[in-house]
CSV table of C-alpha atoms in Angstrom, one decimal:
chain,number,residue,atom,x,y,z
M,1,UNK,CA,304.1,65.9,149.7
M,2,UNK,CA,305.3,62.7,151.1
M,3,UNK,CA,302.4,60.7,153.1
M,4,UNK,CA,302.6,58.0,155.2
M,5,UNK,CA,299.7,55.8,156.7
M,6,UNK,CA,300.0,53.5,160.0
M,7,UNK,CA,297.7,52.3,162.7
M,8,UNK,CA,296.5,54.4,165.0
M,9,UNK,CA,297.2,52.2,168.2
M,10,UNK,CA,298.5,49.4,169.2
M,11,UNK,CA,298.7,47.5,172.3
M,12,UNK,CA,301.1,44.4,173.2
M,13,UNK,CA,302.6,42.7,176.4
M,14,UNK,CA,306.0,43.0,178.0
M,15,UNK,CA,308.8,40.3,176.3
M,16,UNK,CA,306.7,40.3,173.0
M,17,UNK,CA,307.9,41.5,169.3
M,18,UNK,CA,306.1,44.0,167.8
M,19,UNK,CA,305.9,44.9,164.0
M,20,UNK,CA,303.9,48.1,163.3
M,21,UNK,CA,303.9,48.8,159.5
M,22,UNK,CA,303.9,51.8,157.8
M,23,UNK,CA,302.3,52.3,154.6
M,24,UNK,CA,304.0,55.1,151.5
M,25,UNK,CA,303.2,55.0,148.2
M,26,UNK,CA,304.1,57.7,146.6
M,27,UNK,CA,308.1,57.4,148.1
M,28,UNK,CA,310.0,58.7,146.0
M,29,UNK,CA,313.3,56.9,144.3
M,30,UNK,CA,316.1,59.2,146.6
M,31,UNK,CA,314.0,58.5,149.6
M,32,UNK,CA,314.8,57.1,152.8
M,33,UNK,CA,312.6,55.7,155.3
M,34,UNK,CA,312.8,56.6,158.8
M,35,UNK,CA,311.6,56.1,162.3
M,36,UNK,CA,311.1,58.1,164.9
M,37,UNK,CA,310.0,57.6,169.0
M,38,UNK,CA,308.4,59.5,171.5
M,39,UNK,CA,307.6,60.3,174.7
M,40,UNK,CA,305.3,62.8,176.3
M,41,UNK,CA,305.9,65.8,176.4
M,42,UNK,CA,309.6,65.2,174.6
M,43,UNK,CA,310.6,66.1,171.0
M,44,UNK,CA,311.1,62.7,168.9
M,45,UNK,CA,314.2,60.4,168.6
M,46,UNK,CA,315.6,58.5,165.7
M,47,UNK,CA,315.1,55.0,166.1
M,48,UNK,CA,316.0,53.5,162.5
M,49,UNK,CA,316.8,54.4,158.9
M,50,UNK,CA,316.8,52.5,155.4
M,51,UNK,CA,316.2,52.1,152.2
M,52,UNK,CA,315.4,48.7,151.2
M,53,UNK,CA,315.5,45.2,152.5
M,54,UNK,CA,316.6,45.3,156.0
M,55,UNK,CA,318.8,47.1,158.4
M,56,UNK,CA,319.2,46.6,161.9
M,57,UNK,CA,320.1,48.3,165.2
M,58,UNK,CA,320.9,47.9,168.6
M,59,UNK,CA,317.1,49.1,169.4
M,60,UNK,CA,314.9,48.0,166.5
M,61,UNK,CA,314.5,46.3,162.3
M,62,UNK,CA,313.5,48.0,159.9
M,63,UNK,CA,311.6,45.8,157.1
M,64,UNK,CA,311.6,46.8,153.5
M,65,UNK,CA,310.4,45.0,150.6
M,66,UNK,CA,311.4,45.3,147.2
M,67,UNK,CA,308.7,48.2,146.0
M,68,UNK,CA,309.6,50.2,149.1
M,69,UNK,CA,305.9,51.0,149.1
M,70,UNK,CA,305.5,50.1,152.9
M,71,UNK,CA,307.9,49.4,155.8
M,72,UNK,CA,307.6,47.6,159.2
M,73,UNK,CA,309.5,48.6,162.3
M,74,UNK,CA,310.8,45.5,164.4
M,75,UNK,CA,311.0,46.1,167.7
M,76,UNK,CA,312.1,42.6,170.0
M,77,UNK,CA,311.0,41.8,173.0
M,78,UNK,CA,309.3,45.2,174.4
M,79,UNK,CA,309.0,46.4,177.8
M,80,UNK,CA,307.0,49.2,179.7
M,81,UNK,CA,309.3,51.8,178.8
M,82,UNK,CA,308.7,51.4,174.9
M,83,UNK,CA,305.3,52.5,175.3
M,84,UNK,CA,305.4,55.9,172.9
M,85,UNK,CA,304.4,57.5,169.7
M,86,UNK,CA,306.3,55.5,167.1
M,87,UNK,CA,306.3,58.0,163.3
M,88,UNK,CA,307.6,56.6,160.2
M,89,UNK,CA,308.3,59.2,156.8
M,90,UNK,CA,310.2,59.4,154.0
M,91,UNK,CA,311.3,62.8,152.8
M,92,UNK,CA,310.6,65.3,149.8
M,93,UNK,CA,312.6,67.7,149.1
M,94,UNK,CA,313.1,69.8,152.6
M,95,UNK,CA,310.0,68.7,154.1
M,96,UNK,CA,309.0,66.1,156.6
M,97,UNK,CA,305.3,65.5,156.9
M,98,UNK,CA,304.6,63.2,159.8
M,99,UNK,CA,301.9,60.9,159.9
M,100,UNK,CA,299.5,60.9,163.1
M,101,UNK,CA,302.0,58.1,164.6
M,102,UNK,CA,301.2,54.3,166.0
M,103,UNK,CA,300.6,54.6,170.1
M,104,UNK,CA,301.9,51.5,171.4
M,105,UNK,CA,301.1,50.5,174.7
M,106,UNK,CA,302.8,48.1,176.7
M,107,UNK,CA,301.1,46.3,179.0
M,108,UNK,CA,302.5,44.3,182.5
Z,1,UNK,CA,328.8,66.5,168.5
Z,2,UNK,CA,325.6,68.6,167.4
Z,3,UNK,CA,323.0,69.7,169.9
Z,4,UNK,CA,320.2,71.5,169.6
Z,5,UNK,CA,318.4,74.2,172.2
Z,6,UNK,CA,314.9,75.6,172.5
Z,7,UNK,CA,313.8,78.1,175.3
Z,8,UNK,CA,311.8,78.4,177.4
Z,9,UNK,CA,310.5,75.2,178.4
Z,10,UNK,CA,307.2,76.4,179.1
Z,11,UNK,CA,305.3,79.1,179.0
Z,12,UNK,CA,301.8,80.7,179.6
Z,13,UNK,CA,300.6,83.4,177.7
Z,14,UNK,CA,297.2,85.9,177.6
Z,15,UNK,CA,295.4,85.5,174.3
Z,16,UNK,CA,296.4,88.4,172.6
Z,17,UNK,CA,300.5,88.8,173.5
Z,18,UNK,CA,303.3,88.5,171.6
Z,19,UNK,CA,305.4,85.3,170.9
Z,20,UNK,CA,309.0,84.7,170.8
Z,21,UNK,CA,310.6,81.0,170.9
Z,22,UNK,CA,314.5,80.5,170.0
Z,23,UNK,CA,316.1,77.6,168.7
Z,24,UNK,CA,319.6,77.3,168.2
Z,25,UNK,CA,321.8,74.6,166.9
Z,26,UNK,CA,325.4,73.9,167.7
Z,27,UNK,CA,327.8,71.8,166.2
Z,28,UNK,CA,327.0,71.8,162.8
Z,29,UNK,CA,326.6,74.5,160.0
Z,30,UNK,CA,324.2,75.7,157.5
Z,31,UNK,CA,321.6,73.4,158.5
Z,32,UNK,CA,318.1,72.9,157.6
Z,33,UNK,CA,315.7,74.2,160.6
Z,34,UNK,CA,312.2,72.9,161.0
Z,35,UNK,CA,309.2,74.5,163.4
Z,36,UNK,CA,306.8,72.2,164.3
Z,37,UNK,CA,303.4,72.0,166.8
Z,38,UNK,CA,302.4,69.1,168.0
Z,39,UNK,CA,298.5,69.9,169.6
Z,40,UNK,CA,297.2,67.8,172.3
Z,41,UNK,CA,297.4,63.7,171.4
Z,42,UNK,CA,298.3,64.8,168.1
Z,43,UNK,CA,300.6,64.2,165.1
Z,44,UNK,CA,303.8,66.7,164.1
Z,45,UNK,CA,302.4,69.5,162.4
Z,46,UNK,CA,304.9,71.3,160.2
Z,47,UNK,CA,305.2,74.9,160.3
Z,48,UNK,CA,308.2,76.7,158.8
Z,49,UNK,CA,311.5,75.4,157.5
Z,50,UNK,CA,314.3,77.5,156.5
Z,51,UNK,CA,317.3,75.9,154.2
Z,52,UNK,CA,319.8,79.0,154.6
Z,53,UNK,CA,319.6,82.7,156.6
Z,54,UNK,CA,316.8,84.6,155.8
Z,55,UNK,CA,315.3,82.1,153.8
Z,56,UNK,CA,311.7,80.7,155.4
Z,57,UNK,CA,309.4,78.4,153.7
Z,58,UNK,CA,305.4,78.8,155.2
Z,59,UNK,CA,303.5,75.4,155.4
Z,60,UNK,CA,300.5,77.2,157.2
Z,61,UNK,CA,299.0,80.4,156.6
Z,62,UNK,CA,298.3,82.2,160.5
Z,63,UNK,CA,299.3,84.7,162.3
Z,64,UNK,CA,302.9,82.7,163.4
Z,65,UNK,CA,306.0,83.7,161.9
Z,66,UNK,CA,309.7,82.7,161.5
Z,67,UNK,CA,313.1,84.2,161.0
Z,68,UNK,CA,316.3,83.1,160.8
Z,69,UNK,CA,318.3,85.6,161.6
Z,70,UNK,CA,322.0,83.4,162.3
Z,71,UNK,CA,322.8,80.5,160.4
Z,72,UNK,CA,322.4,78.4,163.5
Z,73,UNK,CA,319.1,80.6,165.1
Z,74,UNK,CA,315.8,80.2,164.2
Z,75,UNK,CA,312.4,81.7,165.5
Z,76,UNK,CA,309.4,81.9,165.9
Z,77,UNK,CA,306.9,84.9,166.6
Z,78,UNK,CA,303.7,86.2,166.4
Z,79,UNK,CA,302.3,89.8,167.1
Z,80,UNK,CA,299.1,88.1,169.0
Z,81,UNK,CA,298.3,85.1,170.3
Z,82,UNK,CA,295.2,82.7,169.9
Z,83,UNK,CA,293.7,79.8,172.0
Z,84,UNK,CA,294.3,77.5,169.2
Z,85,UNK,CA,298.2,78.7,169.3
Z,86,UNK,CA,298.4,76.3,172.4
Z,87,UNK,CA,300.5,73.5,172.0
Z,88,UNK,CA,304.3,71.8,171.9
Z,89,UNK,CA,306.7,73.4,169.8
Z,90,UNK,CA,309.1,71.6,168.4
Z,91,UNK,CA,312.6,72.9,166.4
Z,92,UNK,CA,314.2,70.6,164.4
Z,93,UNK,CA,317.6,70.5,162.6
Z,94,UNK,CA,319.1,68.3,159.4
Z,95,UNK,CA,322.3,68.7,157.6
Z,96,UNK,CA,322.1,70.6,154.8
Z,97,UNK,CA,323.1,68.2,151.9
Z,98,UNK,CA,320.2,66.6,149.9
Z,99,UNK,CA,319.7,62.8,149.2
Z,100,UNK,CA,321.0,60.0,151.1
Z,101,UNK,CA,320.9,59.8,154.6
Z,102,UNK,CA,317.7,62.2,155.7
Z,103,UNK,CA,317.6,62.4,159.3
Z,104,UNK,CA,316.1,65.2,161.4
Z,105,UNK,CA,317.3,65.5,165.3
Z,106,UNK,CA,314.5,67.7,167.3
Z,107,UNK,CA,314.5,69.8,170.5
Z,108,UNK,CA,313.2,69.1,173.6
Z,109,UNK,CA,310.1,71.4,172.9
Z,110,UNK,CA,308.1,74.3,174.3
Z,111,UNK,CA,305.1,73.9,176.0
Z,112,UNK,CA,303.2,76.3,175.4
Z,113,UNK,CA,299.7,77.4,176.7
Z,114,UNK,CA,297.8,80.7,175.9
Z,115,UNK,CA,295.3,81.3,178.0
């Protein structure tokens, strides 16, 4: 079963960049690595996908080196309303197993 | 475009009733269907998937259970409810080819408390 490993919280100021890194080592070679956000009481939204090196969006990077055997999310310049759950996975097979998620908090 | 419903929105149950959530998916054929739960401050807990009508894959053994009686329907049931059944359910969809792009687009949940 895919796993993936991130920090558990993190907190960070309004206008700053934040990197939160996820950590997978047993991706497999078809996988892709994906992102997910959310809000309370809301299901989660796709942020970013990739598979190596790095792909950007209007919202967020996604950082991936060569092994593939971690990934950081990018996001620039953050304000109050990013504070959520942020998930990374990478499939296997049909399933998704979701990590326990970074909680970033943004503070004023 | 694809879009994806779940009803109700909330509900409270006794401990002890039965359970019936529907998800349905439209825009989009023989998708991949995901149940989740999501407990209090928690992480995505996977339930059931289903790649194809009638077909349901059990990630945890309790007393929930899942059909998929449409191509686009899924649910999920149980006969009686626990406490620890509380929680936010989440349906999930993904199109059904393998490899490549991988990209699951969720509900907007249940909340569900038994009481």
């Amino acid at each position: 079963l895919a796993k993936t490993t991130q920090p558990i919280s993190m907190d960070s100021y309004e206008g700053q960049e934040v990197n939160i890194t996820c950590s997978h080592n047993n991706i497999a070679t078809n996988d892709y690595i994906t992102w997910y956000q959310q809000f309370p009481s809301q299901g989660p939204r796709f942020i970013i996908q990739g598979y190596k090196t790095k792909v950007t969006n209007e919202v967020a990077s996604l950082f991936i080196p060569a092994d593939r055997k971690s990934s950081t999310l990018s996001l620039p310049r953050v304000s109050l309303s990013d504070t959520a759950v942020y998930y990374c996975y990478h499939s296997g097979t049909y399933k998704y197993i979701f990590g326990t998620g970074t909680r970033l908090k943004v503070l004023a | 475009s694809q879009t994806i419903h779940q009803w109700p929105a909330t509900l409270v149950q006794p401990v002890g009733s039965p359970l019936s959530l529907e998800c349905t998916v439209e825009g989009t054929s023989n998708p991949n269907l995901y149940w989740y739960r999501q407990a209090a401050g928690r992480g995505l807990q996977l339930l059931f998937y289903s790649v194809g009508i009638g077909q349901i894959s059990s990630e945890v053994p309790q007393n929930l259970s899942a059909s998929r009686p449409q191509d686009r329907q899924f649910i999920l049931s149980s006969k009686k409810l626990l406490l620890s059944d509380s929680g936010f359910y989440l349906c999930a969809w993904r199109g059904g080819s393998r490899g490549g792009l991988d990209t699951q687009y969720f509900g907007p949940g249940t909340r569900l408390t038994v009481l």
